[in-house]
Coordinates of C-alpha atoms in Angstrom, one line a residue:
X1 CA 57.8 -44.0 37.8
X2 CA 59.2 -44.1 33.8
X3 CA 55.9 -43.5 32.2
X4 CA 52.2 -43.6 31.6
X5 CA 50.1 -46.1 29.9
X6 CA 46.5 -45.9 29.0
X7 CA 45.3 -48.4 31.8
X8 CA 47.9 -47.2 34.6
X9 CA 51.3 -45.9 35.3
X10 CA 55.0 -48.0 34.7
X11 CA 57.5 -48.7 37.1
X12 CA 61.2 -49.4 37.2
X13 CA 61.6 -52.5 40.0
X14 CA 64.5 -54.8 40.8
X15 CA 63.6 -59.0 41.6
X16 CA 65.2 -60.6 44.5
X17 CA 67.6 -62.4 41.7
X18 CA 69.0 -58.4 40.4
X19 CA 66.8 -58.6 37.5
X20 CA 65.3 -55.3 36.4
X21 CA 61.9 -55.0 35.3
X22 CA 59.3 -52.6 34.5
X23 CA 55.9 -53.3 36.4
X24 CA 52.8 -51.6 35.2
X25 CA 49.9 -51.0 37.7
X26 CA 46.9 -50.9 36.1
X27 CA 44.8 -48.2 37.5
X28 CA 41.4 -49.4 39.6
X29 CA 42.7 -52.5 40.4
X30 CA 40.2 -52.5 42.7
X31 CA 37.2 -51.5 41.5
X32 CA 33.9 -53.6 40.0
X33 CA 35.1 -55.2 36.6
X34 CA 39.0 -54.5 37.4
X35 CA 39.5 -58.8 37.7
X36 CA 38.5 -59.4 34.7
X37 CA 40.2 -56.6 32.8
X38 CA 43.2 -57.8 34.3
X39 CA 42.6 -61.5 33.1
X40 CA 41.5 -60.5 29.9
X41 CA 44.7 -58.2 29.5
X42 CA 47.0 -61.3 30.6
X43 CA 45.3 -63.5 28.6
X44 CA 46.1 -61.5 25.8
X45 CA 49.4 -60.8 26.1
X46 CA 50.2 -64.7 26.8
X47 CA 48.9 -65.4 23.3
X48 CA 52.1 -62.9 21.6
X49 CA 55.1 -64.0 22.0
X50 CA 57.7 -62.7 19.2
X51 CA 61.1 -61.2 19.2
X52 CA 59.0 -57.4 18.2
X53 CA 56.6 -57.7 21.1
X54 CA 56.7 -56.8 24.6
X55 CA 57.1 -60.0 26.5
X56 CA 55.1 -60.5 29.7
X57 CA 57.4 -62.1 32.3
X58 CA 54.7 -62.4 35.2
X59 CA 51.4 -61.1 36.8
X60 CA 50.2 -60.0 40.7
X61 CA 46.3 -59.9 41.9
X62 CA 45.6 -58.6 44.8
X63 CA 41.8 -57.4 46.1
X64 CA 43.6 -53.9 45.4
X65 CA 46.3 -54.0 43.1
X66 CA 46.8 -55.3 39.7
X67 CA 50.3 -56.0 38.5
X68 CA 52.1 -57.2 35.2
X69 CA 55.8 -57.4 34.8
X70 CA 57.6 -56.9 31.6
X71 CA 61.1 -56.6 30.9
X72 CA 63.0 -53.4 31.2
X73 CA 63.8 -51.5 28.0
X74 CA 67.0 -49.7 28.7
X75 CA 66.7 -47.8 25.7
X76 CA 63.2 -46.2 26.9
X77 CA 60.6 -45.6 24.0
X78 CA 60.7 -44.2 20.4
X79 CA 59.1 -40.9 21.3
X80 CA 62.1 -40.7 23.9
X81 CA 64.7 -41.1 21.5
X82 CA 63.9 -38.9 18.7
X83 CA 64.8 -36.3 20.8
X84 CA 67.4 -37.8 22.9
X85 CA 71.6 -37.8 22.5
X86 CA 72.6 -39.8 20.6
X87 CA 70.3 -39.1 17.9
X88 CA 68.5 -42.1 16.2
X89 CA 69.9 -42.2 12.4
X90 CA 68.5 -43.3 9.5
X91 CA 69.8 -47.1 9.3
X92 CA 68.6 -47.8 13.1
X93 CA 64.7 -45.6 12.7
X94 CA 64.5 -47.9 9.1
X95 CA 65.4 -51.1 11.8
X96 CA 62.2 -49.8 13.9
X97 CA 60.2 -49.3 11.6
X98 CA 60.6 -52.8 10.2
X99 CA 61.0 -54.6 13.6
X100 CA 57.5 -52.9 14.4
X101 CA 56.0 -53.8 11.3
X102 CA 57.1 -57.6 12.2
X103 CA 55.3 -57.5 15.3
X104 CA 52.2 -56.1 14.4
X105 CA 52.0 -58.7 11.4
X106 CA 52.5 -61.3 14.4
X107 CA 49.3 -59.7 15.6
X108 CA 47.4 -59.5 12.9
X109 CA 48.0 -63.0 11.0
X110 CA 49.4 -65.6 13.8
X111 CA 47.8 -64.9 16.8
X112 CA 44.2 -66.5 17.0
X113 CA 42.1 -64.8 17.9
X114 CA 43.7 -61.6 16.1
X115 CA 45.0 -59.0 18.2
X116 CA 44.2 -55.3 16.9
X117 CA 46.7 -52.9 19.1
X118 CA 44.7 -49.4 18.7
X119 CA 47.3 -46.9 20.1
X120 CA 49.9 -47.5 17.2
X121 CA 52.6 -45.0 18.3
X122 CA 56.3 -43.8 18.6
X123 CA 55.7 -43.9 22.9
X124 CA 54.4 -47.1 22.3
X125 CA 57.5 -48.8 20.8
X126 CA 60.2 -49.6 23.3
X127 CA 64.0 -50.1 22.3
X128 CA 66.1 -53.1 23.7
X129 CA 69.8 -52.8 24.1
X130 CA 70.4 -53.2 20.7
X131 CA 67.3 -50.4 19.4
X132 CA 65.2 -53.1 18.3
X133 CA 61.7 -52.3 18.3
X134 CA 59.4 -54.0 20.7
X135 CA 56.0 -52.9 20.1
X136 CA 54.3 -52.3 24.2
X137 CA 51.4 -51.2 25.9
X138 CA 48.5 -53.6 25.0
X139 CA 45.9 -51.9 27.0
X140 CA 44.1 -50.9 24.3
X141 CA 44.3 -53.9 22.6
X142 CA 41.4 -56.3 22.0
X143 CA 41.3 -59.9 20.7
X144 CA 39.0 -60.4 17.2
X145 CA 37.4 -63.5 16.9
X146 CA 39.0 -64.7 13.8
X147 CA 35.7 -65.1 12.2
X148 CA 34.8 -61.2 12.7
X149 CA 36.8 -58.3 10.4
X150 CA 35.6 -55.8 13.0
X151 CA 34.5 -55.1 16.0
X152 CA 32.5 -52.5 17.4
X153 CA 33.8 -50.7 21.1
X154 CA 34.3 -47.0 22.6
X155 CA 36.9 -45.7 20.6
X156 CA 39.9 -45.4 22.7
X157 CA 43.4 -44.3 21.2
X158 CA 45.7 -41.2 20.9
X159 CA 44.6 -38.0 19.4
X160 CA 46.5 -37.7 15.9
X161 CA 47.1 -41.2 15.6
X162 CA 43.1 -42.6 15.6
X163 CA 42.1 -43.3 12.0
X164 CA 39.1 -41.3 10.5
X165 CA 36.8 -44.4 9.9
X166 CA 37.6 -46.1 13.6
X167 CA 37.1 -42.5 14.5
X168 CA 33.8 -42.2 13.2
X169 CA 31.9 -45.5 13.2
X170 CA 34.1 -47.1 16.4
X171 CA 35.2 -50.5 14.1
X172 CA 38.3 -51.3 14.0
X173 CA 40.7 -53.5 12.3
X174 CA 43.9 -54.2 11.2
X175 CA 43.3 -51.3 8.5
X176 CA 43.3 -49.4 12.1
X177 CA 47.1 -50.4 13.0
X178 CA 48.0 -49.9 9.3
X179 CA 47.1 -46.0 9.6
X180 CA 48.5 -45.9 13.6
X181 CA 52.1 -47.3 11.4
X182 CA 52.3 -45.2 8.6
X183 CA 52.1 -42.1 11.4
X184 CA 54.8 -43.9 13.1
X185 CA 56.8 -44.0 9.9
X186 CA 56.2 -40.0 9.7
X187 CA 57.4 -39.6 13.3
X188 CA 60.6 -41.7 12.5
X189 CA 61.4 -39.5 9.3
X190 CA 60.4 -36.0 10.6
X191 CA 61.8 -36.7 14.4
X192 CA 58.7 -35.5 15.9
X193 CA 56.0 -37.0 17.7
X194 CA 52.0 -36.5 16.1
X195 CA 51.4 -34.5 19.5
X196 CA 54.1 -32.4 19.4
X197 CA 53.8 -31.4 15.9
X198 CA 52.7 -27.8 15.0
X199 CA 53.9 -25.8 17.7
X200 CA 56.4 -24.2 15.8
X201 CA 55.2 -21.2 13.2
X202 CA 56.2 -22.9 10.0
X203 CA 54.0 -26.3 11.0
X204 CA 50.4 -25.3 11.2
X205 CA 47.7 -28.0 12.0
X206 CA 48.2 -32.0 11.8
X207 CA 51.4 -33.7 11.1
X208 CA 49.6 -36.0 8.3
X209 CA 47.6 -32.9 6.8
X210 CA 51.0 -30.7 6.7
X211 CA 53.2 -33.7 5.2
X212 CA 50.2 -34.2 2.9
X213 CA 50.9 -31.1 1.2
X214 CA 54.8 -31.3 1.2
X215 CA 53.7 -34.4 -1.0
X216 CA 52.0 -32.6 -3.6
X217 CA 55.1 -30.6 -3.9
X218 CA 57.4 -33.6 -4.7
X219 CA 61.8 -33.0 -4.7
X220 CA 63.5 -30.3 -2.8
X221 CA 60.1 -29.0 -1.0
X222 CA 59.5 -32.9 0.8
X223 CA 62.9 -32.9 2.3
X224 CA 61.6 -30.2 4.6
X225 CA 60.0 -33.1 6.4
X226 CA 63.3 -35.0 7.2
X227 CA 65.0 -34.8 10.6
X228 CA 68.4 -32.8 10.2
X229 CA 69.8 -36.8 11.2
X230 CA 68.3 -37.9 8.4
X231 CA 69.6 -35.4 5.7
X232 CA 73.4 -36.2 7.4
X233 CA 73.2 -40.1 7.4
X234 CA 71.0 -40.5 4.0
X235 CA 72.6 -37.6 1.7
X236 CA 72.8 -37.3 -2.0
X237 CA 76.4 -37.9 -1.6
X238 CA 76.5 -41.0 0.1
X239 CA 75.5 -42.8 -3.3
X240 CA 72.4 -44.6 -1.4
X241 CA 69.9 -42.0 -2.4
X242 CA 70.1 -40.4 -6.5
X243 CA 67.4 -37.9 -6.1
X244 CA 64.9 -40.3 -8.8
X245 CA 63.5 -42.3 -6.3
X246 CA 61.7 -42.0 -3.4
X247 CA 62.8 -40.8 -0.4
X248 CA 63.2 -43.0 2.3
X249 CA 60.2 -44.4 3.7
X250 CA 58.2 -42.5 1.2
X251 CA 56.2 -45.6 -0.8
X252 CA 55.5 -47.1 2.5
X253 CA 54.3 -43.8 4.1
X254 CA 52.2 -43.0 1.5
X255 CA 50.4 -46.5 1.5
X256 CA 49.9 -46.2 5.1
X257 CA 48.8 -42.8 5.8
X258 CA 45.6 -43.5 3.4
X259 CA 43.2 -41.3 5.3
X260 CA 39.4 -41.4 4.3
X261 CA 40.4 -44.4 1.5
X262 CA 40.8 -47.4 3.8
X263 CA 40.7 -50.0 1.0
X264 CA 44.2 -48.5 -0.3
X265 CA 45.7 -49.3 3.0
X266 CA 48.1 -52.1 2.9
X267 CA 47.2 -54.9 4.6

């Protein structure tokens, strides 16, 4: 097994051809309603088909199982690497945070009906052999009716990453995925996943309520955020960074971590 989604577990197989692949088995394949989670799911992921997004390669129905089969990502998931060796530096986490933004905007404005992800996170956004981001795990996902801005469901995502109005009312939109991102953009810059954040003494409470208040603070204080990578591949004295504009990923950050103002959000 190489991981854990939020409909079943993940894993690593080999086809008769030598091909490696990652099969996830959804869990209750075999229980009342299972068939037509799994159609719906398939269904889903046929319409998405981009270079940023998790590609399906097949399917298996059984009375008791439920199968799909992606390709493998030798380069495992986001969360896994911003605490693996080598360390992810600044030029390849700004190349996953764009390459994720891509596919989300794939979802968002070219599939029809829309596809809102809901679980918007660094485990969620796999790395091929070259660390481009390929945004996984649709489970959560559900397809809009392009005629409807919201949609109305159990709220179902991961805690620290859920935004306060889907939270509170259970609709969603892309506004939802816009906050899920700009969380994602924090994890890239601070090395640390929402969950994990605050276990050490000098990072009380939520990641997005403690960078929140490095904000207010703005020049030496914010670079307390940055992952040591960061401050080695992105320095003053590399010429790419004067110390008058914003740090990197800061504008788009900002935008996207809009908590209780939605309508700020980027779209």
């Amino acid at each position: 097994m190489i991981g854990k989604g939020g409909f079943g577990n993940v894993y690593r197989g080999k086809l008769p051809d030598g091909t490696i692949v990652a099969v996830k088995r959804l869990k209750d394949g075999n229980a009342a309603g299972g068939e037509l989670q799994f159609q719906t799911e398939v269904e889903m992921i046929s319409l998405a088909v981009h270079r940023n997004l998790l590609r399906l390669c097949g399917f298996c129905m059984t009375a008791t199982e439920r199968l799909l089969i992606y390709p493998y990502m030798s380069n495992g998931s986001v969360a896994s690497r911003l605490k693996g060796k080598p360390p992810l530096n600044w030029i390849t986490r700004k190349g996953i945070a764009l390459g994720a933004a891509r596919g989300l905007l794939y979802l968002h404005e070219q599939c029809d009906p829309k596809i809102i992800h809901r679980d918007v996170k660094a485990a969620n956004v796999l790395l091929d052999d070259f660390c481009e981001a390929i945004v996984g795990d649709f489970g959560l996902a559900k397809l809009l009716d392009h005629r409807d801005s919201h949609v109305t469901t159990a709220v179902r995502g991961t805690v620290g990453h859920i935004a306060p109005e889907y939270l509170s009312t259970g609709q969603s939109s892309e506004k939802t995925d816009v906050f899920g991102f700009g969380i994602l953009l924090l994890e890239l810059i601070t090395g640390q996943t929402a969950l994990e954040f605050g276990k050490s003494s000098n990072q009380k409470g939520a990641m997005l309520d403690w960078v929140n208040s490095l904000s207010y603070s703005y020049g030496t204080v914010w670079f307390q955020a940055y992952d040591l990578i960061i401050h080695e591949s992105y320095s003053y004295g590399t010429g790419f960074y004067s110390g008058q504009e914003d740090a990197p990923g800061e504008e788009a950050r900002r935008a996207c971590r809009q908590g209780t103002r939605k309508q700020l959000r980027p779209h």
